[in-house]
Short mmCIF file of C-alpha atoms in Angstrom, two decimals:
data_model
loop_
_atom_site.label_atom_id
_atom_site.label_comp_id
_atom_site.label_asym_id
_atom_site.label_seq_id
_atom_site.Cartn_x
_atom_site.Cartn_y
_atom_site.Cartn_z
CA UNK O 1 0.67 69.51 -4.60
CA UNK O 2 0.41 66.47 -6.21
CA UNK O 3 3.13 64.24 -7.63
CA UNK O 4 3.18 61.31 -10.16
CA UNK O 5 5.11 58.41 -8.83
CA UNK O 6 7.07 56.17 -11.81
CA UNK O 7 7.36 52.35 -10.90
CA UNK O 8 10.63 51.10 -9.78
CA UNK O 9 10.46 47.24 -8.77
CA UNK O 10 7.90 45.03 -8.49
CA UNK O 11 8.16 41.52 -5.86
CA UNK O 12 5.55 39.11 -5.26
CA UNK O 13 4.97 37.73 -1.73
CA UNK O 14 6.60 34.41 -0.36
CA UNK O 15 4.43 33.46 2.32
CA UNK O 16 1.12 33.43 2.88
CA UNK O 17 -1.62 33.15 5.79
CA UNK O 18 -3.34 29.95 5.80
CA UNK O 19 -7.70 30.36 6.49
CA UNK O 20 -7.04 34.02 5.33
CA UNK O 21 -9.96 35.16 3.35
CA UNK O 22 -7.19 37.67 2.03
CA UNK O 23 -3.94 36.49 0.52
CA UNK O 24 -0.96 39.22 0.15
CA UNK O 25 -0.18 39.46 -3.62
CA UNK O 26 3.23 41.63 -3.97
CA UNK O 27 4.83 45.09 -2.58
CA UNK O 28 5.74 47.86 -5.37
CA UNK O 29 8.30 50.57 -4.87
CA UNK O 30 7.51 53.93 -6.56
CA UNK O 31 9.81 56.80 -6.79
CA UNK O 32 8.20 60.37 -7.39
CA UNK O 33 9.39 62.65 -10.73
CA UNK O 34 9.61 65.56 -8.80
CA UNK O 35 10.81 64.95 -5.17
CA UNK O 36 12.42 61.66 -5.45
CA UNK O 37 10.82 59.86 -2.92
CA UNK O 38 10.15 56.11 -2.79
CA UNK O 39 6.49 55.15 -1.80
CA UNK O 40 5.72 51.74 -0.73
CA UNK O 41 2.47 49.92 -1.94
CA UNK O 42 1.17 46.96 -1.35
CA UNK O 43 -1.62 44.51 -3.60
CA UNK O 44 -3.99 42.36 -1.71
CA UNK O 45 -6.49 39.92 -3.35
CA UNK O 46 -9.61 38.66 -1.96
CA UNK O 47 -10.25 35.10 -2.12
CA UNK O 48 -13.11 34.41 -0.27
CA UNK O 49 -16.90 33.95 -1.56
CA UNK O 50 -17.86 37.76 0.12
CA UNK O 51 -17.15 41.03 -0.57
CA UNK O 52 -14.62 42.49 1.90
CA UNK O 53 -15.00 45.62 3.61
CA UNK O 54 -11.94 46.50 5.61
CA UNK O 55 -8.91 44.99 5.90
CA UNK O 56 -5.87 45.87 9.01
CA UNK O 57 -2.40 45.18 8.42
CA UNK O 58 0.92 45.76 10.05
CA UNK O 59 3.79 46.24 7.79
CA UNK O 60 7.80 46.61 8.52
CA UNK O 61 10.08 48.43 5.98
CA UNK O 62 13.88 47.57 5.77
CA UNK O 63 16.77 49.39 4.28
CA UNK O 64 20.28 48.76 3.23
CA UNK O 65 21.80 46.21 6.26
CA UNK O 66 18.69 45.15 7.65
CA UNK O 67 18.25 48.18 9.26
CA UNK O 68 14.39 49.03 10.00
CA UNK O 69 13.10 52.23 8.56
CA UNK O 70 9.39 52.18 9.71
CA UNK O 71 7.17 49.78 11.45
CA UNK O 72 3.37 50.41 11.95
CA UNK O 73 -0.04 49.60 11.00
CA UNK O 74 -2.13 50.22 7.71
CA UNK O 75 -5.94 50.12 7.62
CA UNK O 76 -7.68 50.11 4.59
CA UNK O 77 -11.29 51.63 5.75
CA UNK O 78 -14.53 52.00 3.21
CA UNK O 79 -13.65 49.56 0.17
CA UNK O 80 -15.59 47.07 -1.20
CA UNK O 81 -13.73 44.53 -2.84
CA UNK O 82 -15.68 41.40 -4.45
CA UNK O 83 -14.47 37.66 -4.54
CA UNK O 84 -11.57 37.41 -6.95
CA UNK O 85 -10.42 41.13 -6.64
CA UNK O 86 -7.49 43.04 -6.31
CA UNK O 87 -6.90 46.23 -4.06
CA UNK O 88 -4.09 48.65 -2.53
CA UNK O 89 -1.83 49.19 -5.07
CA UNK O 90 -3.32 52.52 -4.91
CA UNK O 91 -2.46 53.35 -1.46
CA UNK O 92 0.88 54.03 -0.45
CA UNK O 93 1.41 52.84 3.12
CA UNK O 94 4.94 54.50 3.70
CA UNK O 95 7.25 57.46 1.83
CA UNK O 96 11.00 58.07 2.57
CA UNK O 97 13.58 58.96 0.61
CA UNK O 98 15.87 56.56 1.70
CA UNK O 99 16.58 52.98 -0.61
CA UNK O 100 14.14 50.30 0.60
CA UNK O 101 15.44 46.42 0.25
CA UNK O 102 12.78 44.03 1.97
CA UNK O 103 8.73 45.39 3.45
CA UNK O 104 7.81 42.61 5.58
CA UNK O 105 3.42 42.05 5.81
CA UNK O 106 1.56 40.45 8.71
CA UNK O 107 -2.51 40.78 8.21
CA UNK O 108 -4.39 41.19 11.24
CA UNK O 109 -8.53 41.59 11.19
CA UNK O 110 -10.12 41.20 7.62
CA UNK O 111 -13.64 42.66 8.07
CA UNK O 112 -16.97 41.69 5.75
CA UNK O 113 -19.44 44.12 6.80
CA UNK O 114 -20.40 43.50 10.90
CA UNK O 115 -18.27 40.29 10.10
CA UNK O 116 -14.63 40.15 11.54
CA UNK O 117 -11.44 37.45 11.16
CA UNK O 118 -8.55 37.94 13.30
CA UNK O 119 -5.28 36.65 11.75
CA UNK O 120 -2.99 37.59 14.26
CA UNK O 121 -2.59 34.24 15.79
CA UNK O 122 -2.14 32.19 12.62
CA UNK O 123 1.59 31.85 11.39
CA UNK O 124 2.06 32.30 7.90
CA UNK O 125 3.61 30.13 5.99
CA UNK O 126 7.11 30.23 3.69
CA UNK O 127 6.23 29.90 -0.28
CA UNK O 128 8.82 27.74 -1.99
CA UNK O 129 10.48 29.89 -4.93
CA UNK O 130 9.06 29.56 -8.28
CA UNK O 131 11.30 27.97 -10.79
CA UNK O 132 12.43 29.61 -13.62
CA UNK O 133 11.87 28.10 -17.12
CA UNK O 134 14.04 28.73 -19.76
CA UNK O 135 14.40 31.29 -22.58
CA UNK O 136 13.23 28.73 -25.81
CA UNK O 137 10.46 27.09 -23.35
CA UNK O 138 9.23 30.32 -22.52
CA UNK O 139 8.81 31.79 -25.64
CA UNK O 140 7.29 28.34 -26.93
CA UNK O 141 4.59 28.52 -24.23
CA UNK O 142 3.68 32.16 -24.31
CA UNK O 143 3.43 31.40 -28.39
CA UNK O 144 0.82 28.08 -27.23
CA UNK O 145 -1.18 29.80 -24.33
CA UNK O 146 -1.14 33.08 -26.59
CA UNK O 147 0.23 35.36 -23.22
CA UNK O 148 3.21 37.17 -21.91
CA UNK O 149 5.22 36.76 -19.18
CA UNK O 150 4.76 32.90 -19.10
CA UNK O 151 8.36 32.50 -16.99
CA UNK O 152 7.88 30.34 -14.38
CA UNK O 153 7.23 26.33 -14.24
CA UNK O 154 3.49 25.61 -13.17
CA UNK O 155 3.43 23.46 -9.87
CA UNK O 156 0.87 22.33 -7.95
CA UNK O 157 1.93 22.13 -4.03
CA UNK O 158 -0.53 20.46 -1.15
CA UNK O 159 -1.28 24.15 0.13
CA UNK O 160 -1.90 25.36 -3.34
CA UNK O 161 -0.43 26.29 -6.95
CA UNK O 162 1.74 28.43 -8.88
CA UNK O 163 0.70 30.10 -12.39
CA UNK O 164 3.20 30.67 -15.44
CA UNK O 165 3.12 34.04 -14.69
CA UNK O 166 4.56 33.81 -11.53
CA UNK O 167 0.99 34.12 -8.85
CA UNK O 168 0.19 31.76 -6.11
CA UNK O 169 -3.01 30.52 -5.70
CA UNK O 170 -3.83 29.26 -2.56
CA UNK O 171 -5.92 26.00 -1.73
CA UNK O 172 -8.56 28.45 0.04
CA UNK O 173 -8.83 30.53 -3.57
CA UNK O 174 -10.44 27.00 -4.58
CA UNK O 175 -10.10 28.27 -8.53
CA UNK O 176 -8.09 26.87 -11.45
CA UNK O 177 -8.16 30.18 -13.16
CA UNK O 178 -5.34 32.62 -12.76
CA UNK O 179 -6.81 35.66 -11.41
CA UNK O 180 -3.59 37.94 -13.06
CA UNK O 181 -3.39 36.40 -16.65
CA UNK O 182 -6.23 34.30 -16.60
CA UNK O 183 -4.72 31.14 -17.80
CA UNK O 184 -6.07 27.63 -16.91
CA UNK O 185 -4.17 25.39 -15.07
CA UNK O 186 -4.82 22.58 -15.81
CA UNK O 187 -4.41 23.67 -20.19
CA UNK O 188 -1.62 25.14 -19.08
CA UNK O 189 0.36 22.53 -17.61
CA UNK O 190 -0.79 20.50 -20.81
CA UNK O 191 0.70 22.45 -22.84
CA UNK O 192 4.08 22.71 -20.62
CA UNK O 193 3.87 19.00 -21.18
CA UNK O 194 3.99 19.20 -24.67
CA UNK O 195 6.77 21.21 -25.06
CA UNK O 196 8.75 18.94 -22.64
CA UNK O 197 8.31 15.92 -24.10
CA UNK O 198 10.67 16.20 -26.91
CA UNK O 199 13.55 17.21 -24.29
CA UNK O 200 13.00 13.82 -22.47
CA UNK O 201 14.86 11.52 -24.86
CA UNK O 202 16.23 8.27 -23.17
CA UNK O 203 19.71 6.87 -24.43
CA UNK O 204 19.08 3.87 -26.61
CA UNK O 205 20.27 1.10 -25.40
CA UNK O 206 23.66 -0.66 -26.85
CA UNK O 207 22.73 -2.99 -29.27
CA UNK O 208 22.52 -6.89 -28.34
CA UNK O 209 23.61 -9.70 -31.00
CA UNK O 210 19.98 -11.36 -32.04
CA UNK O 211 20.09 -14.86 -32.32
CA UNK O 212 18.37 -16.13 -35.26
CA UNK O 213 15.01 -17.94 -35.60
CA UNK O 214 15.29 -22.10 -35.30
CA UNK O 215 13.62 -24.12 -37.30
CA UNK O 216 12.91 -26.81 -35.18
CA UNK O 217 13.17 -26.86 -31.39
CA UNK O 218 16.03 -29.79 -30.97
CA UNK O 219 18.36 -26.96 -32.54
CA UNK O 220 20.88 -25.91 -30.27
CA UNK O 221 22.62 -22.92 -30.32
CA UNK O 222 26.47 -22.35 -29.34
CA UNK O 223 27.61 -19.15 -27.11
CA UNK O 224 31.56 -18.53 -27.79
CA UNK O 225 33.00 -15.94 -26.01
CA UNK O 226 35.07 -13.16 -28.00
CA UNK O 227 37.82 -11.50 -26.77
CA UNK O 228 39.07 -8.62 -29.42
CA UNK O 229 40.76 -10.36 -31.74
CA UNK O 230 44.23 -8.33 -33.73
CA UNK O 231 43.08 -6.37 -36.80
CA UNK O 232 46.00 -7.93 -39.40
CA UNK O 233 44.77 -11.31 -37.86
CA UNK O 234 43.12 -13.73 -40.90
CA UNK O 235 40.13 -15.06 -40.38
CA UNK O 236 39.68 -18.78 -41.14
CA UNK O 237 36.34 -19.74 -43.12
CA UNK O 238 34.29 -22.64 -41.23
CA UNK O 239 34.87 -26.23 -42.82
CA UNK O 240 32.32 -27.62 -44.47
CA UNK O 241 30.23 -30.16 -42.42
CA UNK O 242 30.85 -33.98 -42.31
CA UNK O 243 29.19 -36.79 -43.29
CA UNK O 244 30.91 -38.49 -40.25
CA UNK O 245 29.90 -37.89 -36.38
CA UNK O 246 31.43 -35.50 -34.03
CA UNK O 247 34.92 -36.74 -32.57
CA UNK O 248 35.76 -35.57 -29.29
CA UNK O 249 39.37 -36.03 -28.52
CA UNK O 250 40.65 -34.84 -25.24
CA UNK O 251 44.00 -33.17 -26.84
CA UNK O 252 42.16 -30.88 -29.46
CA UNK O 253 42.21 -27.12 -28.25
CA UNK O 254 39.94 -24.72 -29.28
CA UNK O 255 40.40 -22.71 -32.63
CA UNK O 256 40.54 -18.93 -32.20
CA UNK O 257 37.28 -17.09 -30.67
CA UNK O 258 36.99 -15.22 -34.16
CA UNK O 259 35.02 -18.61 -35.29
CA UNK O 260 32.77 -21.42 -33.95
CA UNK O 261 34.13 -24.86 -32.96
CA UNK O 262 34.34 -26.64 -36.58
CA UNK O 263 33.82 -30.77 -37.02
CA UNK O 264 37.33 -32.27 -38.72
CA UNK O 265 37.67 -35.53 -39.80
CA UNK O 266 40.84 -35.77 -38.30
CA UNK O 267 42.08 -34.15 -34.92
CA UNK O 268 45.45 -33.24 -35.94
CA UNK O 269 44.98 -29.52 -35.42
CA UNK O 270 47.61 -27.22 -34.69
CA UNK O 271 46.87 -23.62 -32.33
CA UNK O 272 48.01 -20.95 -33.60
CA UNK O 273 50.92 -19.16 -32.16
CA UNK O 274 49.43 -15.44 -31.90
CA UNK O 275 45.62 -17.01 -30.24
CA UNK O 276 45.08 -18.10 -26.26
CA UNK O 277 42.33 -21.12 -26.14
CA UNK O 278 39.03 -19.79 -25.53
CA UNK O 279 37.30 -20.29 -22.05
CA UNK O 280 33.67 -20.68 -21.27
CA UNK O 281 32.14 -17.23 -20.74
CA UNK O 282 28.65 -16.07 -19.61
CA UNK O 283 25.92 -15.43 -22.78
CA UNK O 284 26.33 -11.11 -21.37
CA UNK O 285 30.04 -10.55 -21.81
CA UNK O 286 31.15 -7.84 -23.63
CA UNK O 287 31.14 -8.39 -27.02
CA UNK O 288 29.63 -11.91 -27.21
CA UNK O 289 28.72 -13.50 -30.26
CA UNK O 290 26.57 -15.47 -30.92
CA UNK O 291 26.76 -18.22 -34.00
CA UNK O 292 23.83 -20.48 -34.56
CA UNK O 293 24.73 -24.42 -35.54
CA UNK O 294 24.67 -25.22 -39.23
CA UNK O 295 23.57 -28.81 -38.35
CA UNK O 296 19.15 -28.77 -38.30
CA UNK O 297 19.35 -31.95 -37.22
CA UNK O 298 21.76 -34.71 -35.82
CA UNK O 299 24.03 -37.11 -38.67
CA UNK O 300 23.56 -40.31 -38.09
CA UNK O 301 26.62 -42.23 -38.64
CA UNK O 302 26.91 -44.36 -41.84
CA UNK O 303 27.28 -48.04 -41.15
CA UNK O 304 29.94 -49.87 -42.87
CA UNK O 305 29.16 -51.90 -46.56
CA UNK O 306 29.90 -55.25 -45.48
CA UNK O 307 27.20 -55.27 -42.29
CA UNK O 308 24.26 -57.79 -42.55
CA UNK O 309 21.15 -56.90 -40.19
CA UNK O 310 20.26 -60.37 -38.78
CA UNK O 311 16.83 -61.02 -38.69
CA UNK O 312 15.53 -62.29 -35.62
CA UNK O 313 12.10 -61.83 -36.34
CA UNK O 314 11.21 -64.09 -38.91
CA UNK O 315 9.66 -67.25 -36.48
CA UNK O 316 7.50 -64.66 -35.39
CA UNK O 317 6.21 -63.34 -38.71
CA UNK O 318 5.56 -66.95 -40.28
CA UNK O 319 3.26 -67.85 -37.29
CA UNK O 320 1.07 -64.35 -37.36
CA UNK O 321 0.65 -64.87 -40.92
CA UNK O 322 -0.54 -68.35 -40.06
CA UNK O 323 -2.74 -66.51 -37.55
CA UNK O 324 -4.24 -64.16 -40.39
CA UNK O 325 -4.59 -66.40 -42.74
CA UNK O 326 -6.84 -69.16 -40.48
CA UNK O 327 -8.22 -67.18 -37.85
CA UNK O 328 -11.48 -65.22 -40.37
CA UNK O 329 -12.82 -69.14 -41.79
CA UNK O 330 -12.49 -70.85 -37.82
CA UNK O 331 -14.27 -67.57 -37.01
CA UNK O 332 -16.98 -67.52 -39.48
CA UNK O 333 -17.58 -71.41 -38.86
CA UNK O 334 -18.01 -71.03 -34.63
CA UNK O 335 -20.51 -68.54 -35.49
CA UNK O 336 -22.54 -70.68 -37.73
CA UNK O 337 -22.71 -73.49 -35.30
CA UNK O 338 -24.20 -71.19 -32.52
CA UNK O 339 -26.61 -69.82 -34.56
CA UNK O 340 -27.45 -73.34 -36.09
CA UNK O 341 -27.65 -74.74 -32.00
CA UNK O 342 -29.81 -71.87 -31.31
CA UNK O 343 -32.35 -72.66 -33.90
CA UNK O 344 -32.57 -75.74 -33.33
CA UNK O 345 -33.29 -75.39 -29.53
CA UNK O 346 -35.66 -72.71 -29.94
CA UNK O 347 -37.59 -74.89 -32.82
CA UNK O 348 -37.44 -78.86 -31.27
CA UNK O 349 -36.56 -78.03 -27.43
CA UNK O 350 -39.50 -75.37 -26.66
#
């Protein structure tokens, strides 16, 4: 009597047999309508360039506390499976009616007509776990690649790569086509770039004072340190710049940080009672200000009305206008004599 089994969970593999011309795809549970048994099958693909033949497993069933259920071998005899195919979800390998919680899969001779691999001495290797993608960036990609079940992050690893949907592709599969939902991989992690790069926003960066453009390169400009300064405190405006130089008196203290050093024609300043002088800080202290000079270029002090520049010079200038005014006729008049002596001893002397 026959009896139609109803799926009950589906789990991929998470290791796989390197050189295997066969890689182990996932193990499905199936529970029957009528009897309630669960039936164990597993998927293979091949992933080879031939078509496979035969393939020998050995297979270890697990129930609730690790304890084993059933351990022995599978053949499947008389198939013909072509490169890029799927088999043996059709076969169940074992029934019980106990709860199964882990099948374990070792492949042992993979056969391609008279042709034979042996597995069994070749240890398998651990998958890492696919990782999950969210609920928005799923949805977003299966909308883009136009596919369901796009849940997982696409990675490529050195012994392979995983699909959206969740299938490994070995190295030996040599393919960038998903075999299960036929996406490509390399579109596909594209468009997973795509979608992530609005997510990858940097902070900005705090905002730095910007010193304004000089207009000539002798300009210098003055860093003054700012410590916070009390709300209710006024702030002074800037004097207006003298026609007189800079005094530098060693008993003037510094106004308060909330403005630049100012030029007064007279030191007799006063510090404020509320205000600490202002020390030298670095141009990257927190909150440092920076105030460009009003002055373009340097005031040259004004030289007092009663001041007569002595002239020193004037010996000098009498004789070179001497010089100018004689030099052009003497000139003119050696010339003429050593052209006259020169025609004359080429004429009479010859």
């Amino acid at each position: 009597m026959e009896e139609n089994f109803d799926p009950v969970a589906r789990t991929r593999a998470n290791y796989y047999t390197p050189g295997s011309p066969v890689q182990f795809v996932c193990v499905e549970l199936l529970k029957g309508e009528v009897s309630g048994d669960h039936a164990v099958c597993l998927t293979f693909k091949n992933i080879s360039r031939v078509t496979l033949t035969a393939l020998e497993i050995h297979f270890k069933c697990k129930g609730v506390d690790g304890v084993i259920l059933c351990e022995d071998q599978f053949e499947y005899r008389d198939i013909e499976v072509k490169p890029g195919e799927s088999f043996g979800m059709d076969d169940a390998v074992f029934v019980t009616q106990k709860a199964i919680t882990s099948v374990d899969v070792s492949l042992k001779n993979v056969y391609s007509g008279k042709k034979v691999v042996h597995l069994d001495a070749i240890k398998r290797v651990r998958l890492p776990a696919p990782r999950r993608l969210s609920p928005e960036l799923q949805k977003a990609l299966e909308a883009r690649m136009n596919r369901q079940g796009m849940k997982y992050m696409p990675q490529v690893f050195e012994n392979g790569w995983y699909c959206a949907c969740g299938s490994f592709h070995p190295k030996e599969e040599d393919t960038v086509y998903c075999s299960e939902c036929g996406c490509d991989r390399i579109l596909l992690q594209n468009a997973l770039n795509t979608l992530l790069q609005p997510e990858k926003k940097e902070p900005a960066p705090a905002a730095e004072p910007v010193c304004p453009a000089q207009s000539e390169p002798d300009e210098r400009t003055r860093v003054i340190g700012a410590d916070p300064v009390p709300p209710a405190a006024p702030v002074r405006p800037a004097a207006p710049v003298q026609d007189e130089p800079t005094r530098v008196v060693s008993s003037f203290k510094a106004e308060p940080e909330a403005e630049a050093t100012r030029v007064m024609p007279t030191p007799k300043l006063e510090k404020p009672a509320s205000f600490e002088p202002v020390l030298d800080r670095a141009a990257d202290d927190e909150g440092t200000r920076v105030i460009p000079s009003t002055r373009k270029e340097p005031v040259r002090p004004a030289e007092p009305e009663d001041y007569e520049e002595d002239e020193p010079n004037d010996a000098r200038d009498s004789v070179a206008e001497t010089l100018i005014r004689w030099v052009p006729p003497l000139t003119a008049i050696v010339c003429a004599a050593i052209a006259l002596w020169g025609f004359v001893y080429y004429q009479f002397m010859m």
